[in-house]
XYZ file of C-alpha atoms in Angstrom:
236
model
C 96.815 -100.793 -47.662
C 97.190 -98.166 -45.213
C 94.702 -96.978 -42.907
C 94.402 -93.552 -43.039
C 91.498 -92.069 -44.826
C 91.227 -89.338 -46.960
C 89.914 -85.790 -45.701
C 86.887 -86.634 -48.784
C 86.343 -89.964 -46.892
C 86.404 -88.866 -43.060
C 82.305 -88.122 -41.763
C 81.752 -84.283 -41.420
C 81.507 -83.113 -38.133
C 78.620 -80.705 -36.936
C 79.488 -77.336 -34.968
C 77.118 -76.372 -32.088
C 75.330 -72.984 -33.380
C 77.557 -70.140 -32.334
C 75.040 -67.532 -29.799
C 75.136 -64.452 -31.166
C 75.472 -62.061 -28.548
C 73.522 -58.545 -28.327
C 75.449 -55.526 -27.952
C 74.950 -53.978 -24.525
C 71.962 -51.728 -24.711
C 69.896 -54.253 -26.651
C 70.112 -56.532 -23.653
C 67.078 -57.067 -21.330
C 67.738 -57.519 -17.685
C 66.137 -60.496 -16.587
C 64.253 -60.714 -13.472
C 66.326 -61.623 -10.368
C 69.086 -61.007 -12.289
C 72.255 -59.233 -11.205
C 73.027 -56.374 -13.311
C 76.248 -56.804 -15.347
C 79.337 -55.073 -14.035
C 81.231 -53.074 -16.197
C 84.857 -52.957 -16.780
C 85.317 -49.964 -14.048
C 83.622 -52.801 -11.122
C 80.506 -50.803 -11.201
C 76.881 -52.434 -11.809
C 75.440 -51.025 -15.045
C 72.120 -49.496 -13.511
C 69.354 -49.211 -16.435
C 67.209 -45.918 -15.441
C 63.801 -46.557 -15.842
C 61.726 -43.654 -17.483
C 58.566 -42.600 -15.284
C 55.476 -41.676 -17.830
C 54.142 -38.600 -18.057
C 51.261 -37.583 -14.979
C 47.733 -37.613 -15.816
C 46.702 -33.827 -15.871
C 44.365 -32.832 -12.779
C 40.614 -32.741 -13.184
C 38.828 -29.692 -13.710
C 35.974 -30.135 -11.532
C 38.349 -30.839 -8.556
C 39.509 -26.641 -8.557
C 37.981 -24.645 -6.725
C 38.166 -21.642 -9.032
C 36.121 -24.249 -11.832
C 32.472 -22.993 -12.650
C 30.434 -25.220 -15.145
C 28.600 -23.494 -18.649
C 25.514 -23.497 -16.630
C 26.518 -20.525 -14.615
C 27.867 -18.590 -16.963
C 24.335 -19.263 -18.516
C 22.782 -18.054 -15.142
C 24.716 -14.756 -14.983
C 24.109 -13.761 -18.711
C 19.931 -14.207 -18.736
C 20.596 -12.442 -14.963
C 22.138 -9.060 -16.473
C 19.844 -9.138 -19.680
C 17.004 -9.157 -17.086
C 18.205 -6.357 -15.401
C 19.230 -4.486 -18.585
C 15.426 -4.902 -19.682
C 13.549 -4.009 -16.178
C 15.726 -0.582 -15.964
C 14.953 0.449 -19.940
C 11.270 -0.649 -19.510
C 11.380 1.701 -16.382
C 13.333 4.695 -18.160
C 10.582 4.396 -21.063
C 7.736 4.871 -18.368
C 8.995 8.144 -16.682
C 10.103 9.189 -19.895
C 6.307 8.956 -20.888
C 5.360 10.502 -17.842
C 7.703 13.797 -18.121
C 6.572 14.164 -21.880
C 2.662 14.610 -20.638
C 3.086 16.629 -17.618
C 2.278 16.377 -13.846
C -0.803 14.497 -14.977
C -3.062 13.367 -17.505
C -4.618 16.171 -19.703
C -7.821 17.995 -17.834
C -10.964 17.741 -20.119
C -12.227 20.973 -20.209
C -15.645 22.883 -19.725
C -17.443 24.614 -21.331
C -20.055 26.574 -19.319
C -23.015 28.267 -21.397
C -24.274 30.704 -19.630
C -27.705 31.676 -21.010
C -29.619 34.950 -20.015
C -33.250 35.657 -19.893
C -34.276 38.192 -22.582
C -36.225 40.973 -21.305
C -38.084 43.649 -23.608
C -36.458 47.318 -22.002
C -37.877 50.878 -22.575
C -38.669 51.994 -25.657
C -36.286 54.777 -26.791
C -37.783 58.140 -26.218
C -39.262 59.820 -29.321
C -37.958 56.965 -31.924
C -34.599 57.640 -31.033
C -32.239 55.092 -32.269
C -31.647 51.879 -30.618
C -28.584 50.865 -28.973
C -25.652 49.482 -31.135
C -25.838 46.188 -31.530
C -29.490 45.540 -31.708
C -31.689 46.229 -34.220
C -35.417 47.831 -33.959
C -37.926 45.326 -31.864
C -35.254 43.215 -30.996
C -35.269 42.337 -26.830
C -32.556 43.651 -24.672
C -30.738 41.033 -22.594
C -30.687 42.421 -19.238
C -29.109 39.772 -16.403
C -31.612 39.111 -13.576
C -30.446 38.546 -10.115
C -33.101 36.398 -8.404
C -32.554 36.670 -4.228
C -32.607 33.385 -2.877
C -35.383 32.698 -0.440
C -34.831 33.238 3.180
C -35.857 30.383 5.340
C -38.332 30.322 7.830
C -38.060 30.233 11.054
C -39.219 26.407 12.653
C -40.898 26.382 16.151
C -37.491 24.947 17.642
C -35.667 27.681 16.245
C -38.088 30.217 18.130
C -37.037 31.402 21.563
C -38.532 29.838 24.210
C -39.917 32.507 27.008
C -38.761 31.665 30.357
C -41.320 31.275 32.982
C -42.641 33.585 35.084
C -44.271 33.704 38.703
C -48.018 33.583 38.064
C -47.845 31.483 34.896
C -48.966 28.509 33.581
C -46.152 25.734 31.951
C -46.684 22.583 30.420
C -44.026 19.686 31.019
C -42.706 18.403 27.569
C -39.495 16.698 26.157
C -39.018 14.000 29.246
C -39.684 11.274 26.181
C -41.903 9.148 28.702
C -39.349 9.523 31.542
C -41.460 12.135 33.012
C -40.296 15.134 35.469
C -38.877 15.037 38.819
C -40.979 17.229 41.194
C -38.394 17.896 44.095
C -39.003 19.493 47.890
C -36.090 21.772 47.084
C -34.157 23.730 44.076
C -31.532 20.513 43.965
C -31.249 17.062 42.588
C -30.050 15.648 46.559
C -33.747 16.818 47.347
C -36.432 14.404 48.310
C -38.620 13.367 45.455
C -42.477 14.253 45.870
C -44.107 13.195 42.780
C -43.326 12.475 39.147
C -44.920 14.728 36.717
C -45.207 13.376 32.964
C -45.571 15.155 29.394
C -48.627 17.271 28.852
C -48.914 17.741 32.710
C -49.964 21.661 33.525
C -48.372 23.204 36.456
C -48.715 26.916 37.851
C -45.452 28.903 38.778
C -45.193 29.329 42.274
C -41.721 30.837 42.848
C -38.107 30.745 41.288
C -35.989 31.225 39.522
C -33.616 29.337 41.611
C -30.067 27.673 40.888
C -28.976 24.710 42.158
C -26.533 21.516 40.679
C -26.067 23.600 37.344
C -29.847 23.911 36.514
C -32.523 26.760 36.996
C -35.597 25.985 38.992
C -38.983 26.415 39.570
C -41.481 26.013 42.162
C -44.403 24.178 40.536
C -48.054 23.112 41.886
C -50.386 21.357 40.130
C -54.667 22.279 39.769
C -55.512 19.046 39.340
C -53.448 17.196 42.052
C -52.965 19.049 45.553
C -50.186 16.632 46.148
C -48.267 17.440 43.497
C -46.038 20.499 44.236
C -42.569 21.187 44.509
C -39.194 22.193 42.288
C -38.488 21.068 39.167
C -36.111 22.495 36.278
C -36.297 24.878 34.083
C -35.434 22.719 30.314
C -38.351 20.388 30.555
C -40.666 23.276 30.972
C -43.175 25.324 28.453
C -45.026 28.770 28.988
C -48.524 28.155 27.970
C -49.246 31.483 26.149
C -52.807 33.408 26.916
């Protein structure tokens, strides 16, 4: 018998798996790995695709303003817009009434006295207007009362050598009696209100005032200048 076997009677080999290759751009460059050349010597260089940049933030500008103050601006104006119309209204009112408000006005009665006049001579007729017996109105003028004149208001008579004055006015001061017409005189004796004194001599004028020489009946002492404002003429 021969010892060859039949192709039906040899064992079956197995085949490894045959790697099926991807084309060239469905391959993924490994890491590390050396990029494949080409058949011109050059390295095929896969360009990598940058994403898109976020865009910029709003708030960051500096020309950004925020709803609120566009909010602020608006009620801003519409308060203006109001306070000048409110004020427009106002002088508006005020030119309508005038210069000022409306004067109430017066009404003055006047009312006269009735007086009875003089009968018409003979029964002649009376005066148109009026009727027989009825009282003419005639206006009376009534002169106002002239005042009287008060002591103070009087004047005063100066004194006189040979009378008699009284010292009044001093208000408890009392009256310098002086050796001379001058108030640098040496004092001699203090006279005070109600004290009678007979003119001597004068007039004199010294320091802006008038005087008088003065000497007293009831003190001997008592004598010298004094002025002329603080003194009264007793009358006979």
């Amino acid at each position: 018998m021969s010892s060859r076997q039949t192709p039906d009677d040899l064992p079956t080999r197995r085949h490894p798996p045959i790697a099926r290759r991807r084309p060239p751009a469905e391959r993924v460059p490994q890491a590390g790995s050396v990029p494949p050349r080409t058949r011109s010597g050059r390295a095929d260089r896969t360009v990598q695709v940058q994403p898109p940049p976020e865009p910029p933030d709003p708030g960051s500008s500096g020309l950004y303003v925020p709803w609120w103050g566009f909010a602020l601006v608006i009620l801003a104006v519409a308060g203006i817009t109001c306070g000048l119309w409110g004020l427009v209204l106002m002088n508006r009112g005020e030119s309508t009434t005038g210069l000022g408000p409306t004067p109430t006005p017066i009404f003055v009665v006047i009312t006269a006295t009735p007086t009875l006049g003089p009968a018409s001579e003979e029964g002649g007729a009376s005066p148109e207007g009026t009727g027989e017996g009825e009282p003419m109105l005639t206006p009376t003028e009534t002169a106002p009362p002239e005042p009287s004149p008060t002591p103070e208001e009087e004047e005063r008579q100066p004194p006189q050598v040979g009378s008699t004055v009284i010292v009044t006015g001093t208000e408890g001061d009392g009256l310098n009696i002086r050796q001379g017409p001058g108030v640098n005189f040496t004092l001699v004796c203090l006279a005070q209100d109600g004290d009678q004194f007979l003119v001597e001599d004068g007039p004199r004028e010294g320091d802006g005032y008038t005087w008088w020489s003065l000497s007293s009946p009831e003190n001997p002492d008592c004598f010298g200048w004094a002025v002329e404002p603080f003194l009264e003429v007793i009358l006979p």
